Structure formats: C-alpha cells, structure tokens
Coordinates of C-alpha atoms and ligand atoms in Angstrom, one line a residue:
X14 CA 0.0 0.0 0.0
X15 CA 1.0 3.5 -0.9
X16 CA -1.3 5.5 1.3
X17 CA 1.4 7.7 2.8
X18 CA 1.4 9.5 -1.1
X19 CA -2.0 10.1 -1.4
X20 CA -3.9 13.7 -0.7
X21 CA -4.6 14.2 2.9
X22 CA -8.7 14.2 2.3
X23 CA -9.9 11.1 1.6
X24 CA -9.7 10.4 -2.5
X25 CA -12.7 9.7 -4.9
X26 CA -11.7 8.5 -8.0
X27 CA -14.0 7.5 -10.9
X28 CA -13.3 4.7 -13.3
X29 CA -15.5 5.5 -16.6
X30 CA -15.5 3.3 -19.4
X31 CA -17.5 0.6 -21.2
X32 CA -18.1 -3.1 -20.2
X33 CA -14.7 -5.3 -20.4
X34 CA -12.7 -1.8 -20.2
X35 CA -11.0 -3.2 -17.0
X36 CA -12.7 -0.9 -14.6
X37 CA -13.1 -3.8 -12.1
X38 CA -9.6 -5.2 -12.4
X39 CA -7.9 -1.8 -12.3
X40 CA -10.2 -0.9 -9.1
X41 CA -8.8 -4.1 -7.5
X42 CA -5.4 -2.9 -8.0
X43 CA -5.8 0.6 -6.5
X44 CA -7.5 -1.1 -3.3
X45 CA -4.4 -3.0 -3.0
X46 CA -1.8 -0.4 -3.9
X47 CA -3.4 2.6 -2.1
X48 CA -5.9 1.2 0.4
X49 CA -9.0 2.9 -1.2
X50 CA -12.2 1.0 -1.3
X51 CA -13.7 -0.3 -4.4
X52 CA -17.4 0.4 -5.1
X53 CA -18.8 -1.2 -8.0
X54 CA -22.6 -0.6 -8.3
X55 CA -22.5 -3.6 -10.6
X56 CA -21.5 -5.9 -7.8
X57 CA -23.5 -4.2 -5.1
X58 CA -26.6 -4.8 -7.6
X59 CA -25.4 -8.7 -8.1
X60 CA -25.2 -9.1 -4.5
X61 CA -28.8 -7.6 -4.1
X62 CA -30.1 -9.8 -6.9
X63 CA -28.3 -13.0 -4.8
X64 CA -30.0 -11.5 -1.3
X65 CA -33.5 -11.6 -3.1
X66 CA -34.0 -7.9 -1.7
X67 CA -36.6 -5.8 -3.2
X68 CA -33.9 -3.5 -5.5
X69 CA -32.4 -7.0 -6.6
X70 CA -35.8 -8.5 -7.8
X71 CA -36.4 -4.9 -9.6
X72 CA -32.8 -5.5 -11.2
X73 CA -32.7 -8.8 -12.3
X74 CA -34.2 -8.6 -15.7
X75 CA -32.9 -5.4 -16.5
X76 CA -29.1 -6.4 -15.6
X77 CA -29.8 -9.7 -17.7
X78 CA -31.1 -7.9 -20.8
X79 CA -28.0 -5.4 -20.4
X80 CA -29.8 -2.4 -19.6
X81 CA -29.4 0.3 -17.0
X82 CA -31.1 -0.1 -13.7
X83 CA -33.4 3.0 -12.8
X84 CA -31.3 5.6 -11.2
X85 CA -33.3 5.6 -7.7
X86 CA -32.8 2.1 -7.1
X87 CA -28.9 2.5 -7.7
X88 CA -28.4 5.6 -5.8
X89 CA -29.8 3.9 -3.2
X90 CA -27.5 1.2 -2.6
X91 CA -24.8 3.1 -3.4
X92 CA -25.4 5.6 -0.9
X93 CA -25.7 3.0 2.1
X94 CA -22.4 1.4 0.9
X95 CA -20.8 4.8 0.9
X96 CA -22.1 5.3 4.6
X97 CA -20.0 2.4 5.8
X98 CA -17.0 3.6 8.0
X99 CA -14.2 1.8 5.3
X100 CA -15.2 4.4 2.6
X101 CA -13.9 7.2 4.8
X102 CA -10.4 6.2 3.8
X103 CA -11.2 7.0 0.1
X104 CA -13.1 5.2 -2.8
X105 CA -12.9 4.1 -6.4
X106 CA -16.2 4.1 -7.9
X107 CA -16.4 1.5 -10.6
X108 CA -19.3 1.4 -12.7
X109 CA -20.9 4.4 -11.2
X110 CA -22.0 7.4 -12.2
X111 CA -23.9 5.9 -15.7
X112 CA -25.9 8.7 -16.3
X113 CA -25.9 12.3 -16.2
X114 CA -28.9 12.1 -13.1
X115 CA -26.3 10.0 -11.0
X116 CA -23.6 12.4 -11.8
X117 CA -25.4 15.1 -10.8
X118 CA -26.7 13.3 -7.5
X119 CA -23.0 12.5 -6.9
X120 CA -22.0 16.0 -7.1
X121 CA -24.7 17.4 -4.9
X122 CA -23.5 14.3 -2.1
X123 CA -20.1 15.5 -2.2
X124 CA -20.8 18.8 -2.0
X125 CA -23.2 18.2 0.6
X126 CA -20.2 16.4 2.3
X127 CA -17.3 19.2 1.5
X128 CA -15.5 16.5 -0.6
X129 CA -14.5 16.4 -3.9
X130 CA -13.9 14.3 -6.9
X131 CA -9.8 13.7 -7.7
X132 CA -10.1 12.5 -10.9
X133 CA -12.2 10.6 -13.5
X134 CA -10.3 8.2 -15.5
X135 CA -11.9 7.1 -18.8
X136 CA -10.7 3.7 -19.9
X137 CA -11.0 3.9 -23.4
X138 CA -11.1 0.5 -25.4
X139 CA -12.5 -0.6 -28.8
X140 CA -15.6 -2.8 -29.5
X141 CA -13.6 -5.9 -30.7
X142 CA -11.3 -6.1 -27.4
X143 CA -14.5 -5.2 -25.0
X144 CA -16.4 -8.2 -26.2
X145 CA -13.4 -10.1 -26.1
X146 CA -12.7 -9.4 -22.7
X147 CA -16.3 -9.9 -21.4
X148 CA -16.8 -13.5 -23.2
X149 CA -13.5 -14.8 -21.7
X150 CA -14.1 -13.7 -18.0
X151 CA -14.5 -15.8 -14.9
X152 CA -13.9 -15.0 -11.1
X153 CA -13.8 -16.9 -8.2
X154 CA -17.0 -17.0 -6.3
X155 CA -15.2 -17.1 -2.7
X156 CA -12.6 -14.1 -2.9
X157 CA -13.9 -12.2 -5.9
X158 CA -10.5 -12.4 -8.2
X159 CA -11.1 -11.9 -11.8
X160 CA -9.5 -14.0 -14.5
X161 CA -9.6 -14.3 -18.2
X162 CA -9.3 -17.5 -20.5
X163 CA -6.7 -15.8 -23.0
X164 CA -5.5 -12.8 -20.6
X165 CA -5.1 -13.7 -17.1
X166 CA -6.0 -17.7 -16.7
X167 CA -5.5 -18.8 -13.1
X168 CA -2.6 -20.8 -12.9
X169 CA -4.4 -24.3 -12.4
X170 CA -7.6 -24.7 -14.4
X171 CA -10.5 -24.2 -11.9
X172 CA -8.7 -23.2 -8.8
X173 CA -8.0 -19.7 -7.9
X174 CA -4.6 -18.7 -7.4
X175 CA -5.3 -16.1 -4.6
X176 CA -7.5 -18.2 -2.1
X177 CA -7.1 -21.7 -3.7
X178 CA -10.9 -22.0 -4.0
X179 CA -12.4 -24.4 -6.4
X180 CA -15.6 -22.0 -6.8
X181 CA -15.0 -20.3 -10.5
X182 CA -18.4 -18.2 -11.7
X183 CA -19.5 -16.8 -14.8
X184 CA -21.8 -14.0 -14.8
X185 CA -25.4 -14.0 -16.7
X186 CA -24.7 -11.1 -18.8
X187 CA -21.5 -12.1 -19.9
X188 CA -22.3 -13.3 -23.8
X189 CA -21.7 -11.4 -26.8
X190 CA -25.1 -10.5 -27.5
X191 CA -25.8 -9.0 -24.0
X192 CA -22.3 -7.4 -24.1
X193 CA -23.5 -5.2 -27.3
X194 CA -26.8 -4.2 -25.3
X195 CA -24.6 -2.7 -22.6
X196 CA -22.7 -1.2 -24.8
X197 CA -25.3 0.6 -26.6
X198 CA -26.7 1.6 -23.0
X199 CA -23.0 2.9 -22.4
X200 CA -22.9 4.9 -25.6
X201 CA -26.3 6.2 -25.3
X202 CA -26.1 7.1 -21.4
X203 CA -22.6 7.1 -20.0
X204 CA -20.5 8.4 -22.7
X205 CA -21.8 11.6 -22.4
X206 CA -20.1 12.1 -18.8
X207 CA -16.7 12.2 -20.5
X208 CA -17.7 15.7 -21.7
X209 CA -19.3 16.4 -18.3
X210 CA -16.4 15.9 -16.2
X211 CA -14.2 17.2 -18.9
X212 CA -15.9 20.4 -18.4
X213 CA -15.4 20.1 -14.8
X214 CA -11.8 19.8 -15.4
X215 CA -11.5 16.2 -13.8
X216 CA -11.3 14.3 -16.7
X217 CA -7.9 12.1 -17.3
X218 CA -8.0 9.9 -20.5
X219 CA -6.2 6.5 -20.3
X220 CA -5.4 4.3 -23.1
X221 CA -7.0 0.9 -22.0
X222 CA -6.2 -1.4 -24.9
X223 CA -2.6 -2.5 -23.5
X224 CA -1.4 -5.0 -20.7
X225 CA -3.1 -4.8 -17.2
X226 CA 0.2 -3.7 -15.5
X227 CA 1.0 -0.9 -17.9
X228 CA -2.8 0.5 -17.6
X229 CA -2.2 0.3 -13.9
X230 CA 1.0 2.4 -13.5
X231 CA -0.8 5.1 -15.7
X232 CA -3.7 5.1 -13.3
X233 CA -1.4 5.3 -10.4
X234 CA 0.8 8.0 -11.7
X235 CA -2.8 10.1 -11.7
X236 CA -3.6 9.3 -8.0
X237 CA -0.4 10.3 -6.9
X238 CA -0.3 13.5 -8.8
X239 CA -4.0 14.2 -7.4
Ligands
AP5_8 P1 -20.9 -4.0 -14.3 O1 -20.7 -4.6 -13.3 O2 -20.5 -2.2 -13.8 O3 -20.5 -4.1 -15.6 P2 -19.8 -3.2 -16.8 O4 -19.7 -2.0 -16.6 O5 -20.3 -4.1 -18.2 O6 -18.5 -3.5 -16.9 P3 -17.7 -4.8 -16.7 O7 -17.6 -5.6 -15.1 O8 -18.3 -5.8 -17.6 O9 -16.2 -4.7 -17.3 P4 -14.9 -4.2 -16.3 O10 -14.6 -2.7 -17.1 O11 -15.0 -3.9 -14.9 O12 -13.7 -4.7 -17.0 P5 -13.0 -5.9 -16.2 O13 -12.3 -5.4 -15.4 O14 -14.1 -7.2 -15.4 O15 -22.4 -3.8 -14.5 C1 -23.2 -4.8 -14.7 C2 -24.8 -4.3 -15.0 O16 -25.3 -3.9 -13.8 C3 -25.0 -3.2 -15.9 O17 -25.1 -3.6 -17.5 C4 -26.4 -2.6 -15.6 O18 -27.4 -3.3 -15.9 C5 -26.2 -2.5 -14.0 N1 -25.5 -1.4 -13.4 C6 -24.4 -1.5 -12.6 N2 -24.0 -0.4 -12.5 C7 -25.0 0.8 -12.7 C8 -25.5 1.8 -12.7 N3 -24.6 3.0 -12.3 N4 -26.5 2.5 -13.3 C9 -27.7 1.8 -13.5 N5 -27.2 0.5 -14.0 C10 -26.0 -0.2 -13.5 O19 -12.2 -6.7 -17.4 C11 -12.9 -7.8 -18.2 C12 -12.0 -9.0 -18.5 O20 -10.9 -8.3 -19.4 C13 -11.5 -9.5 -17.3 O21 -11.4 -10.9 -17.4 C14 -10.3 -9.0 -17.1 O22 -9.2 -10.1 -16.6 C15 -9.8 -8.8 -18.6 N6 -9.0 -7.5 -18.6 C16 -9.1 -6.4 -18.0 N7 -8.0 -5.6 -18.5 C17 -7.2 -6.1 -19.3 C18 -6.3 -5.7 -20.5 N8 -5.9 -4.4 -20.3 N9 -5.9 -7.0 -21.0 C19 -6.4 -8.1 -20.9 N10 -7.2 -8.5 -20.4 C20 -8.0 -7.5 -19.7

C-alpha cells in the first residue's frame, strides 16, 4: 500500500469505461496499492439480486438484458454502501455514475459533505477487444479475484490463485449479445459523462488497450499526482 503518498483528504476516484474496459480489474489493483475501497455498483446490484431484496428483484431482468437499472435503485444501494466506515479512507467508483442524473446526484452528495472528486479516469478500449474481454471473463466466487481465459488464466484450471477455492463463476450477462446491449447503454447514457467531467476539469483519459500492468501504472500516476 502506498497510502502515505495520497492527498490528505479521502480521495474519490471514478473509473469510467464501457463493459470490459478493465474498471473492475484496475479498481481491485488500486484497492491493493493505495488502500482505497472499490465500490462497484454492478457488484452491489448482483449482491442485491442474490439476496432477493426488493432492489435486487427490480434489477435482475434489466441486468440480464444489458440495460441500465433505474437511477433511484442505484443511488439507494450506493448511498447505503458509502455510509460504511471503511469508505472514509477513500473510494474508487467502478461503474458509477452511468447517467447524467447519477453524476449530478453524486456532485450534490459530495458538495454537502465538503468533498470533491479527485479524478475521473476514462478507460478507452475498442469494441472488438471489449467483447473478447467480457466473453472470456470468469471470477472466483469465494474471494472475487477476476480471471480471463486468454489474458489472465488461473495457474491451475478452475482453482483460484489467490484463495485456492474451486468456485469459478461466470456472469449471466457475459455473452456477446448482451455485451452489445451493454455497450449501447454505455454509448447512449454514459459516454456523455466524458464531456460532463471534461467541463469540470476532472477528466483523465487512459488508453486501456494494452497490458493490465501498464494501464495500472498510468492510473497510479494519476492517483499520486491528484
Ligand atoms: P458492471 O458490473 O459495472 O459491468 P460493466 O460496466 O458492463 O463492466 P464489466 O464488469 O463488464 O467490465 P470491467 O470494465 O469491470 O472489466 P473487467 O475489469 O472485469 O454492471 C453490470 C450491470 O449492472 C449493468 O449492465 C447494469 O445493468 C447494472 N449497473 C451497474 N452499475 C449501474 C449504474 N451505475 N447505473 C445503472 N445500472 C448499473 O475486465 C473484463 C475482463 O478482461 C476480465 O476477465 C479481465 O481479466 C480482462 N482484462 C481487463 N483488463 C485487461 C487488459 N488490459 N488486457 C487484457 N485483459 C484484460
């Protein structure tokens, strides 16, 4: 962990990018490197679906179809999680905000708390690579470590390198057809946030086509320089 080199206020970093851009992969690396907390609205919603909560029941079909869950539901699950004490040390928002309404709600929330966004990192990746990454992804169901059939396979098939569990899972929305619906939703609702944050002077663009560690180094430089 490199926490001593972080700004004194709890940093809030946003990772913006289409499905498969590497938001989750990079957020987990930032968590490890800087002690920031990864807040993935996708993970929070999948947990709500698995728990069978009202929010989860409403989100389930929308997520399976590759659409966007309503702003009200997303804001409710995110606000709940942000109130947890561990978030006071700084967070990486992975997959949030995804609409202008979510971005405005976040601005209001941070303004009320006297906090500001440190940086918004846009991970730029092309469509072919995005579909390849999403279609080959699998995750350890026990510890959450992410893998990929071609780019980051586990050392021993079906066994997690990190925790040793034999519990690999695949997401219901990780197929080429749903990935294209998710990309459409990104282009219609989320891509306009690039301009939104550029106008605020918070936007940093990172080429996300290369190796995972090279992209990680670029983002770490952004975190260090604030
Ligand atoms: P969410 O879980 O956020 O999914 P997503 O945005 O579609 O993003 P992914 O998780 O697919 O990709 P990623 O960018 O994290 O890539 P990863 O690092 O895993 O959202 C799911 C759904 O929930 C949405 O469709 C929506 O319905 C709903 N939702 C969530 N948030 C919402 C919100 N705010 N508002 C409304 N609805 C919301 O990488 C992918 C694979 O590629 C991995 O296998 C990885 O190992 C590999 N990889 C990563 N980087 C590289 C690299 N540089 N080189 C080679 N391989 C790489």
